[in-house]
Amino acid sequence: MLDPILPRRLPRSVARLDAAINRLFGARYNPIYQSGTIVVVLWILLLITGLWLLLYYRIAAPWQSVAEITASPWIGRWIRGAHRYASDGAVVATVAHAGRIFLQRRTWGPRTLAWVTGLVLFGVVLVSGWTGFVLVWDGFGQRLAVESARLFDVLPFLSEPLQRAFV
């Protein structure tokens, strides 16, 4: 059973965590306060590196095009690595930002629109991450595509099963 005092303790725990990080970094440079800005900067980096990767990606030969991009030791490997780690960082910063906002109870009233659009944007992040894994078309990407198609086959408005595309 959930402790009725727990919902009142969570915002105080967040405040204590903020105070501890403020002592470590100072209030001006506290990364927890800047988590929304960090997400936006990482999104811009993802947009730039994603567009660069898209220029060299070939749909007809997905695995070979990723291998060719990675084979370029300076720019290709660096851009792909920056894209990969920026996507991980964006997800972590988004979860930290959303968790902090939720635990401080700043999701209702005048901030409802910001909260709802943030949840929608997090859904966009998850879908973008899914497509990024599928576009590589390695073993994991193929399994992810097939299993996702199997999940979508349950939807009643699709005329044919999507799994047939991978046969």
C-alpha positions as protocol buffer text, in pm:
chain_id: "A"
residue {
  index: 1
  type: MET
  ca { x: 0 y: 0 z: 0 }
}
residue {
  index: 2
  type: LEU
  ca { x: 126 y: 346 z: -89 }
}
residue {
  index: 3
  type: ASP
  ca { x: 226 y: 569 z: 200 }
}
residue {
  index: 4
  type: PRO
  ca { x: -5 y: 878 z: 204 }
}
residue {
  index: 5
  type: ILE
  ca { x: 286 y: 1096 z: 321 }
}
residue {
  index: 6
  type: LEU
  ca { x: 506 y: 992 z: 26 }
}
residue {
  index: 7
  type: PRO
  ca { x: 352 y: 1236 z: -227 }
}
residue {
  index: 8
  type: ARG
  ca { x: 432 y: 1523 z: 14 }
}
residue {
  index: 9
  type: ARG
  ca { x: 788 y: 1402 z: 71 }
}
residue {
  index: 10
  type: LEU
  ca { x: 883 y: 1378 z: -296 }
}
residue {
  index: 11
  type: PRO
  ca { x: 891 y: 1755 z: -367 }
}
residue {
  index: 12
  type: ARG
  ca { x: 1100 y: 1804 z: -51 }
}
residue {
  index: 13
  type: SER
  ca { x: 1339 y: 1531 z: -171 }
}
residue {
  index: 14
  type: VAL
  ca { x: 1376 y: 1710 z: -503 }
}
residue {
  index: 15
  type: ALA
  ca { x: 1445 y: 2036 z: -318 }
}
residue {
  index: 16
  type: ARG
  ca { x: 1714 y: 1863 z: -109 }
}
residue {
  index: 17
  type: LEU
  ca { x: 1870 y: 1715 z: -424 }
}
residue {
  index: 18
  type: ASP
  ca { x: 1867 y: 2062 z: -585 }
}
residue {
  index: 19
  type: ALA
  ca { x: 2039 y: 2208 z: -278 }
}
residue {
  index: 20
  type: ALA
  ca { x: 2307 y: 1938 z: -285 }
}
residue {
  index: 21
  type: ILE
  ca { x: 2378 y: 1995 z: -653 }
}
residue {
  index: 22
  type: ASN
  ca { x: 2379 y: 2371 z: -594 }
}
residue {
  index: 23
  type: ARG
  ca { x: 2656 y: 2324 z: -338 }
}
residue {
  index: 24
  type: LEU
  ca { x: 2853 y: 2119 z: -588 }
}
residue {
  index: 25
  type: PHE
  ca { x: 2807 y: 2332 z: -903 }
}
residue {
  index: 26
  type: GLY
  ca { x: 2657 y: 2656 z: -775 }
}
residue {
  index: 27
  type: ALA
  ca { x: 2301 y: 2767 z: -851 }
}
residue {
  index: 28
  type: ARG
  ca { x: 2401 y: 2932 z: -1178 }
}
residue {
  index: 29
  type: TYR
  ca { x: 2558 y: 2618 z: -1329 }
}
residue {
  index: 30
  type: ASN
  ca { x: 2327 y: 2354 z: -1182 }
}
residue {
  index: 31
  type: PRO
  ca { x: 2267 y: 2106 z: -1470 }
}
residue {
  index: 32
  type: ILE
  ca { x: 1932 y: 2001 z: -1321 }
}
residue {
  index: 33
  type: TYR
  ca { x: 1802 y: 2357 z: -1361 }
}
residue {
  index: 34
  type: GLN
  ca { x: 1922 y: 2357 z: -1723 }
}
residue {
  index: 35
  type: SER
  ca { x: 1786 y: 2016 z: -1825 }
}
residue {
  index: 36
  type: GLY
  ca { x: 1528 y: 2164 z: -2065 }
}
residue {
  index: 37
  type: THR
  ca { x: 1796 y: 2375 z: -2232 }
}
residue {
  index: 38
  type: ILE
  ca { x: 2027 y: 2074 z: -2251 }
}
residue {
  index: 39
  type: VAL
  ca { x: 1753 y: 1881 z: -2431 }
}
residue {
  index: 40
  type: VAL
  ca { x: 1705 y: 2162 z: -2686 }
}
residue {
  index: 41
  type: VAL
  ca { x: 2080 y: 2186 z: -2753 }
}
residue {
  index: 42
  type: LEU
  ca { x: 2102 y: 1808 z: -2798 }
}
residue {
  index: 43
  type: TRP
  ca { x: 1801 y: 1817 z: -3034 }
}
residue {
  index: 44
  type: ILE
  ca { x: 1978 y: 2077 z: -3248 }
}
residue {
  index: 45
  type: LEU
  ca { x: 2290 y: 1860 z: -3253 }
}
residue {
  index: 46
  type: LEU
  ca { x: 2076 y: 1559 z: -3347 }
}
residue {
  index: 47
  type: LEU
  ca { x: 1914 y: 1755 z: -3628 }
}
residue {
  index: 48
  type: ILE
  ca { x: 2248 y: 1864 z: -3772 }
}
residue {
  index: 49
  type: THR
  ca { x: 2417 y: 1523 z: -3745 }
}
residue {
  index: 50
  type: GLY
  ca { x: 2102 y: 1343 z: -3861 }
}
residue {
  index: 51
  type: LEU
  ca { x: 2079 y: 1555 z: -4175 }
}
residue {
  index: 52
  type: TRP
  ca { x: 2447 y: 1491 z: -4246 }
}
residue {
  index: 53
  type: LEU
  ca { x: 2397 y: 1116 z: -4201 }
}
residue {
  index: 54
  type: LEU
  ca { x: 2089 y: 1130 z: -4423 }
}
residue {
  index: 55
  type: LEU
  ca { x: 2298 y: 1272 z: -4707 }
}
residue {
  index: 56
  type: TYR
  ca { x: 2511 y: 958 z: -4715 }
}
residue {
  index: 57
  type: TYR
  ca { x: 2244 y: 700 z: -4629 }
}
residue {
  index: 58
  type: ARG
  ca { x: 2111 y: 480 z: -4911 }
}
residue {
  index: 59
  type: ILE
  ca { x: 1775 y: 312 z: -4868 }
}
residue {
  index: 60
  type: ALA
  ca { x: 1859 y: 44 z: -5126 }
}
residue {
  index: 61
  type: ALA
  ca { x: 2165 y: -67 z: -4925 }
}
residue {
  index: 62
  type: PRO
  ca { x: 2113 y: 39 z: -4563 }
}
residue {
  index: 63
  type: TRP
  ca { x: 2371 y: -176 z: -4390 }
}
residue {
  index: 64
  type: GLN
  ca { x: 2640 y: -105 z: -4650 }
}
residue {
  index: 65
  type: SER
  ca { x: 2578 y: 270 z: -4635 }
}
residue {
  index: 66
  type: VAL
  ca { x: 2612 y: 271 z: -4256 }
}
residue {
  index: 67
  type: ALA
  ca { x: 2932 y: 67 z: -4292 }
}
residue {
  index: 68
  type: GLU
  ca { x: 3068 y: 320 z: -4543 }
}
residue {
  index: 69
  type: ILE
  ca { x: 2982 y: 610 z: -4314 }
}
residue {
  index: 70
  type: THR
  ca { x: 3156 y: 437 z: -4024 }
}
residue {
  index: 71
  type: ALA
  ca { x: 3457 y: 350 z: -4240 }
}
residue {
  index: 72
  type: SER
  ca { x: 3547 y: 718 z: -4270 }
}
residue {
  index: 73
  type: PRO
  ca { x: 3765 y: 747 z: -3961 }
}
residue {
  index: 74
  type: TRP
  ca { x: 3749 y: 1121 z: -3911 }
}
residue {
  index: 75
  type: ILE
  ca { x: 3418 y: 1273 z: -4007 }
}
residue {
  index: 76
  type: GLY
  ca { x: 3191 y: 969 z: -4056 }
}
residue {
  index: 77
  type: ARG
  ca { x: 3273 y: 787 z: -3735 }
}
residue {
  index: 78
  type: TRP
  ca { x: 3277 y: 1115 z: -3540 }
}
residue {
  index: 79
  type: ILE
  ca { x: 2937 y: 1232 z: -3672 }
}
residue {
  index: 80
  type: ARG
  ca { x: 2777 y: 892 z: -3616 }
}
residue {
  index: 81
  type: GLY
  ca { x: 2916 y: 875 z: -3262 }
}
residue {
  index: 82
  type: ALA
  ca { x: 2800 y: 1230 z: -3184 }
}
residue {
  index: 83
  type: HIS
  ca { x: 2454 y: 1141 z: -3315 }
}
residue {
  index: 84
  type: ARG
  ca { x: 2441 y: 823 z: -3108 }
}
residue {
  index: 85
  type: TYR
  ca { x: 2554 y: 979 z: -2781 }
}
residue {
  index: 86
  type: ALA
  ca { x: 2348 y: 1295 z: -2829 }
}
residue {
  index: 87
  type: SER
  ca { x: 2037 y: 1078 z: -2866 }
}
residue {
  index: 88
  type: ASP
  ca { x: 2119 y: 894 z: -2542 }
}
residue {
  index: 89
  type: GLY
  ca { x: 2184 y: 1224 z: -2367 }
}
residue {
  index: 90
  type: ALA
  ca { x: 1860 y: 1373 z: -2499 }
}
residue {
  index: 91
  type: VAL
  ca { x: 1656 y: 1084 z: -2358 }
}
residue {
  index: 92
  type: VAL
  ca { x: 1830 y: 1104 z: -2018 }
}
residue {
  index: 93
  type: ALA
  ca { x: 1793 y: 1484 z: -1999 }
}
residue {
  index: 94
  type: THR
  ca { x: 1428 y: 1461 z: -2107 }
}
residue {
  index: 95
  type: VAL
  ca { x: 1346 y: 1205 z: -1838 }
}
residue {
  index: 96
  type: ALA
  ca { x: 1533 y: 1413 z: -1576 }
}
residue {
  index: 97
  type: HIS
  ca { x: 1350 y: 1728 z: -1683 }
}
residue {
  index: 98
  type: ALA
  ca { x: 1006 y: 1564 z: -1691 }
}
residue {
  index: 99
  type: GLY
  ca { x: 1064 y: 1387 z: -1360 }
}
residue {
  index: 100
  type: ARG
  ca { x: 1172 y: 1707 z: -1188 }
}
residue {
  index: 101
  type: ILE
  ca { x: 875 y: 1902 z: -1324 }
}
residue {
  index: 102
  type: PHE
  ca { x: 633 y: 1623 z: -1228 }
}
residue {
  index: 103
  type: LEU
  ca { x: 772 y: 1576 z: -877 }
}
residue {
  index: 104
  type: GLN
  ca { x: 755 y: 1951 z: -813 }
}
residue {
  index: 105
  type: ARG
  ca { x: 390 y: 1942 z: -921 }
}
residue {
  index: 106
  type: ARG
  ca { x: 436 y: 2195 z: -1198 }
}
residue {
  index: 107
  type: THR
  ca { x: 217 y: 2017 z: -1452 }
}
residue {
  index: 108
  type: TRP
  ca { x: -122 y: 2183 z: -1403 }
}
residue {
  index: 109
  type: GLY
  ca { x: -269 y: 2529 z: -1421 }
}
residue {
  index: 110
  type: PRO
  ca { x: -85 y: 2768 z: -1651 }
}
residue {
  index: 111
  type: ARG
  ca { x: 179 y: 2502 z: -1727 }
}
residue {
  index: 112
  type: THR
  ca { x: -61 y: 2237 z: -1858 }
}
residue {
  index: 113
  type: LEU
  ca { x: 4 y: 2321 z: -2224 }
}
residue {
  index: 114
  type: ALA
  ca { x: 381 y: 2305 z: -2173 }
}
residue {
  index: 115
  type: TRP
  ca { x: 350 y: 1970 z: -1993 }
}
residue {
  index: 116
  type: VAL
  ca { x: 126 y: 1815 z: -2259 }
}
residue {
  index: 117
  type: THR
  ca { x: 343 y: 1937 z: -2548 }
}
residue {
  index: 118
  type: GLY
  ca { x: 648 y: 1804 z: -2363 }
}
residue {
  index: 119
  type: LEU
  ca { x: 487 y: 1461 z: -2338 }
}
residue {
  index: 120
  type: VAL
  ca { x: 404 y: 1473 z: -2710 }
}
residue {
  index: 121
  type: LEU
  ca { x: 764 y: 1570 z: -2789 }
}
residue {
  index: 122
  type: PHE
  ca { x: 889 y: 1281 z: -2575 }
}
residue {
  index: 123
  type: GLY
  ca { x: 673 y: 1051 z: -2787 }
}
residue {
  index: 124
  type: VAL
  ca { x: 839 y: 1202 z: -3095 }
}
residue {
  index: 125
  type: VAL
  ca { x: 1180 y: 1129 z: -2938 }
}
residue {
  index: 126
  type: LEU
  ca { x: 1084 y: 765 z: -2882 }
}
residue {
  index: 127
  type: VAL
  ca { x: 953 y: 723 z: -3239 }
}
residue {
  index: 128
  type: SER
  ca { x: 1264 y: 891 z: -3378 }
}
residue {
  index: 129
  type: GLY
  ca { x: 1484 y: 659 z: -3174 }
}
residue {
  index: 130
  type: TRP
  ca { x: 1289 y: 360 z: -3301 }
}
residue {
  index: 131
  type: THR
  ca { x: 1338 y: 467 z: -3663 }
}
residue {
  index: 132
  type: GLY
  ca { x: 1706 y: 532 z: -3599 }
}
residue {
  index: 133
  type: PHE
  ca { x: 1756 y: 174 z: -3480 }
}
residue {
  index: 134
  type: VAL
  ca { x: 1559 y: 34 z: -3774 }
}
residue {
  index: 135
  type: LEU
  ca { x: 1747 y: 245 z: -4033 }
}
residue {
  index: 136
  type: VAL
  ca { x: 2078 y: 81 z: -3942 }
}
residue {
  index: 137
  type: TRP
  ca { x: 1920 y: -250 z: -4048 }
}
residue {
  index: 138
  type: ASP
  ca { x: 2152 y: -475 z: -3853 }
}
residue {
  index: 139
  type: GLY
  ca { x: 2026 y: -778 z: -3662 }
}
residue {
  index: 140
  type: PHE
  ca { x: 1873 y: -566 z: -3385 }
}
residue {
  index: 141
  type: GLY
  ca { x: 1710 y: -327 z: -3633 }
}
residue {
  index: 142
  type: GLN
  ca { x: 1553 y: -613 z: -3826 }
}
residue {
  index: 143
  type: ARG
  ca { x: 1416 y: -778 z: -3511 }
}
residue {
  index: 144
  type: LEU
  ca { x: 1282 y: -443 z: -3393 }
}
residue {
  index: 145
  type: ALA
  ca { x: 1105 y: -385 z: -3727 }
}
residue {
  index: 146
  type: VAL
  ca { x: 954 y: -735 z: -3735 }
}
residue {
  index: 147
  type: GLU
  ca { x: 835 y: -724 z: -3374 }
}
residue {
  index: 148
  type: SER
  ca { x: 692 y: -374 z: -3421 }
}
residue {
  index: 149
  type: ALA
  ca { x: 506 y: -493 z: -3730 }
}
residue {
  index: 150
  type: ARG
  ca { x: 371 y: -781 z: -3524 }
}
residue {
  index: 151
  type: LEU
  ca { x: 243 y: -534 z: -3264 }
}
residue {
  index: 152
  type: PHE
  ca { x: 81 y: -315 z: -3531 }
}
residue {
  index: 153
  type: ASP
  ca { x: -89 y: -620 z: -3687 }
}
residue {
  index: 154
  type: VAL
  ca { x: -325 y: -619 z: -3389 }
}
residue {
  index: 155
  type: LEU
  ca { x: -475 y: -287 z: -3501 }
}
residue {
  index: 156
  type: PRO
  ca { x: -815 y: -347 z: -3662 }
}
residue {
  index: 157
  type: PHE
  ca { x: -796 y: -80 z: -3933 }
}
residue {
  index: 158
  type: LEU
  ca { x: -500 y: -227 z: -4125 }
}
residue {
  index: 159
  type: SER
  ca { x: -615 y: -419 z: -4432 }
}
residue {
  index: 160
  type: GLU
  ca { x: -311 y: -649 z: -4454 }
}
residue {
  index: 161
  type: PRO
  ca { x: -65 y: -764 z: -4191 }
}
residue {
  index: 162
  type: LEU
  ca { x: 251 y: -552 z: -4185 }
}
residue {
  index: 163
  type: GLN
  ca { x: 461 y: -858 z: -4115 }
}
residue {
  index: 164
  type: ARG
  ca { x: 424 y: -960 z: -4479 }
}
residue {
  index: 165
  type: ALA
  ca { x: 657 y: -673 z: -4571 }
}
residue {
  index: 166
  type: PHE
  ca { x: 944 y: -856 z: -4399 }
}
residue {
  index: 167
  type: VAL
  ca { x: 889 y: -1202 z: -4545 }
}
